[in-house]
């Protein structure tokens, strides 16, 4: 089983729609979770950390289900600028290595 | 906003040659990392570095790889004898200690695209 598994997509979504991504991780000892965004041939950039209680940042909502080892990202009112690859990232502790999923490619269609 | 700076942005080298990739992490960060991404594949961990020594390395980070912090600001990755399969984007990253890394994540540089011919 892959350490971090994501649906690679692509997701082609009309502007203004809501889109949800899911991610599962295999190591139950994992403690920290992130969503990163990566534009084509660019570096990963932190979108948001994922907390146990769930968290929201504007149009973005992240949820964590430790029992199911499952992380989700919801994007509401999607914009053209949201087109990117979304990377689910897991680590055991702070300052430990990051384990990346393969990413989910999102394209927002005008 | 503080940045992780990587140079060069693109390096072309012949198979068997040595390359050194350069990184300047964010100044108040204490943990440094190298990751690589082969075209079309996921980002993979290579090595982490703290307190002037390697804290963890992956299976990819074999004897042909080495890291160094030659002064107070630079962090380098050396590949001694490059192979065709070393062609990839190499990302340097840095992070603050402890809980701040959990909240603010790890900051990545813009990468060095290494092409081995």
Coordinates of N, CA and C in Angstrom, one line a residue:
Chain A
X1 N 0.8 -1.2 0.0 CA 0.0 0.0 0.0 C 0.9 1.2 0.0
X2 N 0.5 2.2 -0.8 CA 1.3 3.5 -0.9 C 1.2 4.2 0.4
X3 N 2.3 4.9 0.8 CA 2.3 5.7 2.1 C 1.2 6.8 2.1
X4 N 1.1 7.5 1.0 CA 0.1 8.5 0.9 C -0.6 8.3 -0.5
X5 N -1.9 8.2 -0.5 CA -2.5 7.8 -1.8 C -3.6 8.9 -2.1
X6 N -3.5 9.4 -3.3 CA -4.5 10.4 -3.8 C -5.0 9.9 -5.2
X7 N -6.2 10.4 -5.5 CA -6.7 10.2 -6.9 C -6.0 11.2 -7.8
X8 N -5.2 10.7 -8.8 CA -4.4 11.7 -9.6 C -5.3 12.6 -10.4
X9 N -6.5 12.3 -10.6 CA -7.4 13.1 -11.5 C -7.1 12.8 -13.0
X10 N -7.3 13.8 -13.9 CA -7.5 15.2 -13.6 C -9.0 15.5 -13.3
X11 N -9.2 16.5 -12.5 CA -10.5 17.0 -12.2 C -10.7 18.3 -13.0
X12 N -11.6 18.3 -13.9 CA -12.0 19.4 -14.7 C -13.3 20.0 -14.2
X13 N -13.2 21.2 -13.6 CA -14.4 21.7 -12.9 C -14.7 23.1 -13.4
X14 N -16.0 23.4 -13.6 CA -16.4 24.7 -14.0 C -16.1 25.8 -12.9
X15 N -15.8 27.0 -13.3 CA -15.6 28.1 -12.4 C -16.8 28.3 -11.5
X16 N -16.5 28.5 -10.2 CA -17.6 28.7 -9.3 C -18.1 27.4 -8.6
X17 N -17.7 26.3 -9.1 CA -18.2 25.0 -8.5 C -17.4 24.7 -7.3
X18 N -17.9 23.7 -6.5 CA -17.2 23.2 -5.4 C -16.5 21.9 -5.7
X19 N -15.3 21.7 -5.3 CA -14.6 20.4 -5.6 C -14.0 19.9 -4.3
X20 N -13.9 18.6 -4.2 CA -13.4 17.9 -3.0 C -12.3 16.9 -3.4
X21 N -11.2 16.9 -2.7 CA -10.1 15.9 -2.9 C -10.0 15.1 -1.6
X22 N -9.7 13.8 -1.8 CA -9.4 13.0 -0.7 C -8.0 12.4 -0.7
X23 N -7.6 11.9 0.4 CA -6.2 11.4 0.5 C -6.3 10.4 1.7
X24 N -5.6 9.3 1.5 CA -5.4 8.3 2.6 C -4.0 8.1 2.9
X25 N -3.6 7.8 4.1 CA -2.3 7.6 4.5 C -2.2 6.2 5.3
X26 N -1.0 5.6 5.1 CA -0.9 4.2 5.7 C -0.3 4.1 7.1
X27 N 0.5 5.1 7.5 CA 1.1 5.1 8.8 C 0.3 5.7 9.9
X28 N -0.3 4.9 10.7 CA -1.2 5.4 11.7 C -0.5 6.2 12.8
X29 N 0.8 6.2 12.8 CA 1.6 7.0 13.7 C 1.8 8.4 13.2
X30 N 1.4 8.7 12.0 CA 1.5 10.1 11.4 C 0.8 11.1 12.3
X31 N 1.5 12.2 12.5 CA 1.0 13.3 13.4 C 0.6 14.6 12.7
X32 N 1.3 14.9 11.6 CA 1.1 16.2 11.0 C 0.7 16.0 9.5
X33 N -0.2 16.9 9.1 CA -0.8 16.7 7.8 C -0.9 18.1 7.1
X34 N -0.6 18.1 5.8 CA -0.7 19.4 5.1 C -1.3 19.2 3.7
X35 N -1.9 20.2 3.2 CA -2.1 20.3 1.8 C -1.2 21.3 1.2
X36 N -0.5 20.9 0.2 CA 0.4 21.8 -0.6 C -0.2 22.0 -2.0
X37 N 0.2 23.1 -2.6 CA -0.3 23.3 -4.0 C 1.0 23.4 -4.8
X38 N 1.0 22.8 -6.0 CA 2.1 22.9 -6.9 C 1.7 23.3 -8.3
X39 N 2.1 24.4 -8.8 CA 1.9 24.8 -10.1 C 2.9 24.1 -11.0
X40 N 2.6 24.1 -12.3 CA 3.4 23.3 -13.3 C 4.9 23.7 -13.2
X41 N 5.8 22.8 -12.9 CA 7.2 23.0 -12.9 C 7.7 24.0 -11.8
X42 N 6.9 24.2 -10.8 CA 7.2 25.1 -9.7 C 7.4 24.3 -8.4
X43 N 7.8 25.0 -7.3 CA 7.9 24.3 -6.1 C 6.6 24.1 -5.4
X44 N 6.5 23.1 -4.5 CA 5.3 23.0 -3.6 C 5.2 24.2 -2.7
X45 N 3.9 24.7 -2.5 CA 3.7 25.8 -1.6 C 2.6 25.4 -0.6
X46 N 2.8 25.7 0.6 CA 1.9 25.3 1.6 C 0.5 26.0 1.4
X47 N -0.5 25.2 1.3 CA -1.9 25.8 1.2 C -2.4 25.9 2.6
X48 N -2.4 24.8 3.4 CA -2.9 24.8 4.7 C -2.4 23.6 5.5
X49 N -2.2 23.7 6.8 CA -2.0 22.6 7.7 C -3.4 22.0 8.0
X50 N -3.4 20.8 8.3 CA -4.7 20.1 8.6 C -4.7 19.7 10.1
X51 N -5.7 20.2 10.8 CA -5.7 20.0 12.3 C -6.8 19.0 12.5
X52 N -6.7 18.3 13.7 CA -7.7 17.3 14.1 C -9.1 17.8 14.1
X53 N -9.3 19.0 14.5 CA -10.6 19.6 14.6 C -11.1 20.1 13.3
X54 N -10.3 20.0 12.2 CA -10.7 20.5 10.9 C -10.4 22.0 10.9
X55 N -10.1 22.6 9.8 CA -9.9 24.0 9.7 C -10.3 24.6 8.4
X56 N -10.5 25.9 8.4 CA -11.0 26.6 7.2 C -10.2 27.8 7.0
X57 N -9.9 28.1 5.7 CA -9.2 29.3 5.4 C -9.8 29.9 4.1
X58 N -10.7 30.8 4.3 CA -11.4 31.4 3.2 C -12.3 30.3 2.5
X59 N -12.0 30.1 1.2 CA -12.8 29.1 0.4 C -12.3 27.7 0.6
X60 N -11.3 27.5 1.4 CA -10.7 26.2 1.6 C -11.0 25.6 3.0
X61 N -11.4 24.3 3.0 CA -11.7 23.6 4.2 C -11.0 22.3 4.2
X62 N -10.2 22.0 5.3 CA -9.5 20.7 5.4 C -10.1 19.9 6.6
X63 N -10.2 18.6 6.4 CA -10.7 17.8 7.4 C -9.7 16.6 7.6
X64 N -9.6 16.1 8.8 CA -8.8 14.9 9.1 C -9.7 13.9 9.9
X65 N -9.6 12.7 9.5 CA -10.2 11.6 10.1 C -9.2 10.6 10.5
X66 N -8.7 10.6 11.7 CA -7.6 9.8 12.2 C -8.0 8.3 12.2
X67 N -9.2 8.0 12.5 CA -9.7 6.6 12.6 C -9.6 6.0 11.3
X68 N -10.0 6.7 10.2 CA -10.0 6.2 8.9 C -8.7 6.5 8.1
X69 N -7.8 7.3 8.7 CA -6.5 7.7 8.1 C -6.8 8.4 6.8
X70 N -7.6 9.4 6.9 CA -8.2 10.0 5.7 C -8.1 11.5 5.9
X71 N -7.7 12.2 4.8 CA -7.7 13.7 4.9 C -8.5 14.2 3.6
X72 N -9.1 15.3 3.8 CA -9.9 15.9 2.7 C -9.6 17.4 2.5
X73 N -9.8 17.8 1.3 CA -9.7 19.3 1.0 C -10.9 19.7 0.2
X74 N -11.6 20.7 0.6 CA -12.8 21.2 -0.1 C -12.5 22.6 -0.6
X75 N -12.7 22.8 -1.8 CA -12.6 24.2 -2.4 C -13.9 24.7 -2.8
X76 N -14.4 25.8 -2.3 CA -15.7 26.3 -2.7 C -15.5 27.5 -3.6
X77 N -16.5 27.7 -4.5 CA -16.5 28.9 -5.4 C -15.1 28.9 -6.1
X78 N -14.8 27.9 -6.8 CA -13.5 27.7 -7.4 C -13.2 28.8 -8.4
X79 N -12.0 29.3 -8.4 CA -11.5 30.3 -9.3 C -10.5 29.7 -10.4
X80 N -10.4 30.4 -11.5 CA -9.4 30.0 -12.5 C -8.0 29.8 -11.9
X81 N -7.7 30.7 -10.9 CA -6.3 30.6 -10.3 C -6.2 29.4 -9.4
X82 N -7.2 28.7 -9.1 CA -7.1 27.4 -8.3 C -6.5 26.3 -9.1
X83 N -6.4 26.4 -10.4 CA -5.9 25.4 -11.3 C -4.5 25.1 -10.9
X84 N -4.2 23.8 -10.5 CA -2.9 23.4 -10.0 C -3.0 22.0 -9.6
X85 N -1.8 21.4 -9.1 CA -1.8 20.1 -8.6 C -1.8 20.2 -7.0
X86 N -2.7 19.5 -6.4 CA -2.8 19.6 -4.9 C -2.2 18.3 -4.3
X87 N -1.3 18.6 -3.4 CA -0.4 17.5 -2.9 C -0.8 17.3 -1.4
X88 N -1.2 16.1 -1.1 CA -1.4 15.6 0.3 C -0.1 15.3 0.9
X89 N 0.2 15.8 2.0 CA 1.6 15.6 2.6 C 1.4 15.2 4.1
X90 N 2.2 14.2 4.5 CA 2.1 13.7 5.8 C 3.5 13.6 6.5
X91 N 3.6 13.8 7.8 CA 4.8 13.6 8.4 C 4.6 13.0 9.8
X92 N 5.6 12.4 10.4 CA 5.4 11.8 11.7 C 5.4 12.8 12.8
X93 N 6.4 13.8 12.7 CA 6.5 14.8 13.7 C 6.9 16.1 13.0
X94 N 6.9 17.2 13.7 CA 7.4 18.4 13.2 C 8.9 18.2 12.9
X95 N 9.4 18.7 11.8 CA 10.8 18.7 11.4 C 11.3 17.3 10.9
X96 N 10.3 16.4 10.8 CA 10.7 15.1 10.2 C 10.4 15.2 8.7
X97 N 10.8 14.2 8.0 CA 10.7 14.2 6.5 C 9.2 14.3 6.2
X98 N 8.9 14.9 5.1 CA 7.6 15.0 4.5 C 7.4 13.8 3.5
X99 N 6.2 13.2 3.6 CA 5.9 12.1 2.6 C 4.8 12.7 1.8
X100 N 5.0 12.7 0.5 CA 4.1 13.3 -0.5 C 3.2 12.3 -1.2
X101 N 2.0 12.6 -1.4 CA 1.2 11.9 -2.4 C 1.6 12.3 -3.8
X102 N 1.0 11.6 -4.8 CA 1.4 11.9 -6.2 C 0.7 13.1 -6.6
X103 N -0.3 13.6 -5.9 CA -1.0 14.9 -6.2 C -2.2 14.6 -7.1
X104 N -3.2 15.6 -6.9 CA -4.4 15.6 -7.7 C -4.4 16.8 -8.6
X105 N -4.5 16.6 -9.9 CA -4.5 17.7 -10.8 C -5.9 18.3 -11.0
X106 N -6.0 19.6 -10.8 CA -7.3 20.3 -10.9 C -7.1 21.4 -12.0
X107 N -8.1 21.4 -12.9 CA -8.2 22.4 -13.9 C -9.6 23.1 -13.7
X108 N -9.6 24.4 -13.6 CA -10.9 25.1 -13.5 C -11.2 25.7 -14.9
X109 N -12.4 25.4 -15.4 CA -12.8 25.7 -16.7 C -13.6 27.0 -16.7
X110 N -13.3 28.0 -17.5 CA -14.1 29.2 -17.5 C -15.6 28.9 -17.9
Chain B
X1 N 8.2 38.5 2.2 CA 8.1 37.1 2.8 C 9.4 36.4 2.6
X2 N 10.0 35.8 3.7 CA 11.3 35.1 3.6 C 11.2 34.0 2.5
X3 N 12.3 33.8 1.8 CA 12.4 32.8 0.8 C 13.6 31.9 1.0
X4 N 13.4 30.7 0.4 CA 14.5 29.8 0.3 C 15.1 30.0 -1.2
X5 N 16.3 30.3 -1.3 CA 16.9 30.6 -2.6 C 17.8 29.5 -3.1
X6 N 17.5 29.1 -4.4 CA 18.3 28.0 -4.9 C 19.0 28.5 -6.2
X7 N 20.2 28.0 -6.4 CA 21.0 28.3 -7.6 C 21.8 27.1 -8.0
X8 N 22.0 26.9 -9.3 CA 21.3 27.6 -10.4 C 19.9 27.1 -10.6
X9 N 19.1 27.7 -11.5 CA 17.8 27.3 -11.7 C 17.8 26.1 -12.6
X10 N 18.8 26.0 -13.5 CA 18.9 24.9 -14.4 C 20.3 24.5 -14.6
X11 N 20.6 23.2 -14.5 CA 22.0 22.8 -14.7 C 22.0 21.6 -15.6
X12 N 22.8 21.7 -16.7 CA 23.0 20.6 -17.6 C 24.4 20.0 -17.4
X13 N 24.5 18.7 -17.2 CA 25.8 18.1 -17.0 C 26.0 16.8 -17.7
X14 N 27.2 16.4 -18.0 CA 27.4 15.2 -18.6 C 27.4 14.0 -17.6
X15 N 27.0 12.9 -18.0 CA 27.0 11.7 -17.2 C 28.4 11.5 -16.6
X16 N 28.5 11.2 -15.3 CA 29.8 11.0 -14.7 C 30.4 12.2 -14.1
X17 N 29.9 13.4 -14.4 CA 30.4 14.6 -13.8 C 29.8 14.8 -12.4
X18 N 30.5 15.7 -11.7 CA 30.1 16.1 -10.3 C 29.3 17.4 -10.5
X19 N 28.2 17.5 -9.7 CA 27.5 18.7 -9.7 C 27.2 19.1 -8.2
X20 N 27.2 20.4 -8.0 CA 26.8 20.9 -6.6 C 25.7 21.9 -6.8
X21 N 24.6 21.6 -6.1 CA 23.4 22.4 -6.1 C 23.4 23.3 -4.8
X22 N 23.1 24.5 -5.0 CA 23.2 25.5 -3.9 C 21.9 26.0 -3.4
X23 N 21.8 26.2 -2.1 CA 20.6 26.6 -1.4 C 21.0 27.6 -0.3
X24 N 20.2 28.6 -0.2 CA 20.3 29.5 1.0 C 18.9 29.4 1.7
X25 N 18.9 28.7 2.9 CA 17.6 28.5 3.6 C 17.2 29.9 4.3
X26 N 16.0 29.9 4.8 CA 15.5 31.1 5.5 C 16.4 31.2 6.8
X27 N 16.7 32.4 7.1 CA 17.8 32.6 8.1 C 17.5 32.1 9.5
X28 N 16.3 32.2 10.0 CA 16.0 31.7 11.3 C 15.5 30.2 11.4
X29 N 15.6 29.6 10.2 CA 15.3 28.1 10.2 C 16.4 27.3 10.6
X30 N 16.2 26.2 11.3 CA 17.2 25.3 11.8 C 17.3 24.0 11.1
X31 N 16.2 23.6 10.4 CA 16.2 22.3 9.8 C 16.2 22.5 8.3
X32 N 17.0 21.7 7.6 CA 17.1 21.8 6.2 C 17.0 20.5 5.5
X33 N 16.5 20.5 4.2 CA 16.1 19.3 3.5 C 16.4 19.4 2.1
X34 N 16.6 18.3 1.5 CA 16.6 18.2 0.0 C 15.6 17.1 -0.4
X35 N 14.8 17.5 -1.4 CA 13.8 16.6 -2.0 C 14.1 16.6 -3.5
X36 N 13.6 15.6 -4.2 CA 13.7 15.6 -5.7 C 12.4 15.2 -6.3
X37 N 12.2 15.6 -7.5 CA 10.9 15.3 -8.2 C 11.3 15.0 -9.7
X38 N 11.3 13.7 -10.0 CA 11.4 13.3 -11.4 C 10.2 13.7 -12.2
X39 N 10.4 14.1 -13.4 CA 9.3 14.7 -14.2 C 8.1 13.7 -14.2
X40 N 6.9 14.2 -13.8 CA 5.7 13.4 -13.8 C 5.5 12.5 -12.6
X41 N 6.5 12.6 -11.7 CA 6.4 11.7 -10.5 C 6.2 12.6 -9.2
X42 N 6.1 11.9 -8.1 CA 5.8 12.6 -6.8 C 7.1 13.2 -6.3
X43 N 7.0 14.1 -5.4 CA 8.1 14.7 -4.7 C 8.7 13.6 -3.7
X44 N 10.0 13.4 -3.7 CA 10.6 12.4 -2.8 C 11.6 13.0 -1.9
X45 N 11.6 12.5 -0.7 CA 12.6 13.0 0.3 C 14.0 12.4 0.0
X46 N 15.0 13.2 0.2 CA 16.4 12.7 0.0 C 17.1 12.7 1.4
X47 N 17.1 13.9 2.1 CA 17.9 14.0 3.3 C 17.4 15.2 4.1
X48 N 17.6 15.0 5.4 CA 17.3 16.2 6.3 C 18.6 16.4 7.1
X49 N 18.7 17.7 7.6 CA 20.0 18.1 8.1 C 19.7 19.1 9.3
X50 N 20.3 18.8 10.4 CA 20.1 19.6 11.6 C 21.3 19.6 12.5
X51 N 21.7 20.8 13.0 CA 22.8 20.9 13.9 C 24.1 20.4 13.3
X52 N 24.2 20.7 12.0 CA 25.5 20.3 11.3 C 25.6 18.9 11.0
X53 N 24.6 18.1 11.0 CA 24.7 16.7 10.7 C 23.4 16.2 10.1
X54 N 23.5 15.1 9.3 CA 22.4 14.5 8.7 C 21.5 13.8 9.8
X55 N 20.2 14.2 9.8 CA 19.3 13.6 10.8 C 18.6 12.4 10.2
X56 N 18.4 12.4 8.9 CA 17.7 11.3 8.3 C 18.0 11.3 6.8
X57 N 18.1 10.1 6.2 CA 18.3 10.1 4.7 C 17.5 8.9 4.2
X58 N 17.1 9.0 2.9 CA 16.3 8.0 2.3 C 17.2 7.0 1.5
X59 N 16.6 6.0 1.0 CA 17.4 5.0 0.2 C 18.0 5.6 -1.0
X60 N 17.3 6.6 -1.5 CA 17.9 7.3 -2.7 C 19.2 7.9 -2.4
X61 N 19.4 8.4 -1.2 CA 20.6 9.2 -0.8 C 21.7 8.2 -0.6
X62 N 22.3 7.7 -1.6 CA 23.4 6.7 -1.5 C 24.7 7.5 -1.5
X63 N 25.8 6.7 -1.6 CA 27.2 7.2 -1.4 C 27.5 8.3 -2.4
X64 N 26.8 8.4 -3.5 CA 27.1 9.4 -4.5 C 26.6 10.8 -4.1
X65 N 25.8 10.8 -3.1 CA 25.2 12.1 -2.6 C 25.9 12.5 -1.3
X66 N 26.1 13.8 -1.1 CA 26.5 14.4 0.1 C 25.9 15.8 0.3
X67 N 25.8 16.2 1.6 CA 25.3 17.5 1.9 C 26.3 18.2 2.8
X68 N 26.3 19.5 2.7 CA 27.2 20.3 3.5 C 26.6 21.7 3.8
X69 N 27.0 22.2 5.0 CA 26.6 23.6 5.3 C 28.0 24.3 5.5
X70 N 28.6 24.8 4.4 CA 29.9 25.3 4.5 C 30.1 26.6 5.3
X71 N 29.0 27.3 5.4 CA 29.1 28.5 6.2 C 27.7 28.7 6.9
X72 N 27.5 29.9 7.5 CA 26.3 30.1 8.2 C 25.0 30.2 7.4
X73 N 25.2 30.3 6.0 CA 24.0 30.6 5.2 C 23.7 29.5 4.1
X74 N 24.7 28.9 3.6 CA 24.5 28.0 2.5 C 24.3 26.6 2.9
X75 N 23.6 25.9 2.0 CA 23.4 24.4 2.3 C 23.5 23.8 0.9
X76 N 24.4 22.9 0.7 CA 24.7 22.4 -0.6 C 24.4 20.9 -0.7
X77 N 24.0 20.5 -1.9 CA 23.8 19.0 -2.3 C 24.8 18.7 -3.4
X78 N 25.7 17.7 -3.1 CA 26.7 17.3 -4.1 C 26.3 16.0 -4.6
X79 N 26.3 15.8 -6.0 CA 26.2 14.5 -6.6 C 27.5 14.2 -7.3
X80 N 28.2 13.2 -6.8 CA 29.6 12.9 -7.2 C 29.7 12.5 -8.7
X81 N 29.0 11.6 -9.1 CA 29.1 11.0 -10.4 C 27.7 10.8 -11.0
X82 N 27.3 11.8 -11.7 CA 25.9 11.8 -12.1 C 25.5 10.7 -13.1
X83 N 24.3 10.2 -12.9 CA 23.7 9.2 -13.8 C 22.6 9.9 -14.5
X84 N 22.2 9.2 -15.6 CA 21.0 9.7 -16.4 C 19.8 9.8 -15.5
X85 N 19.6 8.8 -14.6 CA 18.4 8.8 -13.8 C 18.4 9.8 -12.6
X86 N 19.5 10.6 -12.5 CA 19.5 11.7 -11.6 C 18.8 12.9 -12.1
X87 N 18.5 12.9 -13.4 CA 17.8 14.0 -14.0 C 16.4 14.2 -13.3
X88 N 16.3 15.4 -12.7 CA 15.1 15.7 -11.9 C 15.1 17.1 -11.5
X89 N 14.0 17.6 -10.8 CA 14.0 18.9 -10.2 C 14.4 18.6 -8.7
X90 N 15.4 19.3 -8.2 CA 15.8 19.2 -6.8 C 15.4 20.4 -6.0
X91 N 14.6 20.2 -5.0 CA 14.1 21.2 -4.2 C 14.8 21.2 -2.8
X92 N 15.2 22.4 -2.4 CA 15.7 22.6 -1.0 C 14.6 23.1 -0.2
X93 N 14.5 22.8 1.1 CA 13.5 23.3 1.9 C 14.1 23.5 3.3
X94 N 13.4 24.4 4.1 CA 13.8 24.6 5.4 C 12.6 24.8 6.3
X95 N 12.7 24.6 7.6 CA 11.6 24.7 8.5 C 12.1 25.2 9.9
X96 N 11.1 25.8 10.6 CA 11.4 26.3 11.9 C 11.3 25.1 12.9
X97 N 11.8 25.3 14.1 CA 11.7 24.1 15.0 C 10.3 23.8 15.5
X98 N 10.1 22.5 15.8 CA 9.0 22.1 16.6 C 7.6 22.4 16.1
X99 N 6.8 23.0 17.0 CA 5.4 23.2 16.6 C 5.2 24.2 15.5
X100 N 6.2 25.1 15.4 CA 6.0 26.1 14.3 C 6.1 25.4 12.9
X101 N 6.8 24.3 12.8 CA 6.9 23.6 11.6 C 5.5 23.0 11.3
X102 N 4.8 22.6 12.3 CA 3.5 22.0 12.1 C 2.5 23.1 11.6
X103 N 2.6 24.3 12.1 CA 1.7 25.3 11.8 C 2.0 26.0 10.5
X104 N 3.3 26.2 10.2 CA 3.7 27.0 9.1 C 4.3 26.2 8.0
X105 N 4.4 24.9 8.2 CA 4.9 24.0 7.2 C 6.4 24.2 6.9
X106 N 6.8 23.7 5.8 CA 8.2 23.8 5.3 C 8.2 24.7 4.1
X107 N 9.2 25.5 4.0 CA 9.3 26.4 2.8 C 10.2 25.8 1.8
X108 N 9.7 25.7 0.6 CA 10.6 25.2 -0.5 C 11.2 26.3 -1.3
X109 N 12.4 26.0 -1.8 CA 13.0 26.9 -2.9 C 12.3 26.6 -4.2
X110 N 12.6 27.4 -5.2 CA 12.0 27.2 -6.5 C 12.7 26.1 -7.3
X111 N 13.7 25.5 -6.8 CA 14.2 24.3 -7.4 C 15.4 24.5 -8.4
X112 N 16.2 23.5 -8.6 CA 17.2 23.4 -9.6 C 16.8 22.2 -10.5
X113 N 16.6 22.5 -11.8 CA 16.3 21.5 -12.8 C 17.6 20.9 -13.2
X114 N 17.9 19.7 -12.9 CA 19.2 19.0 -13.3 C 18.9 18.1 -14.5
X115 N 19.6 18.3 -15.5 CA 19.5 17.4 -16.7 C 20.9 16.8 -16.9
X116 N 20.9 15.5 -16.9 CA 22.1 14.7 -17.1 C 22.1 14.1 -18.5
X117 N 23.1 14.4 -19.3 CA 23.1 14.0 -20.7 C 24.2 13.0 -21.0

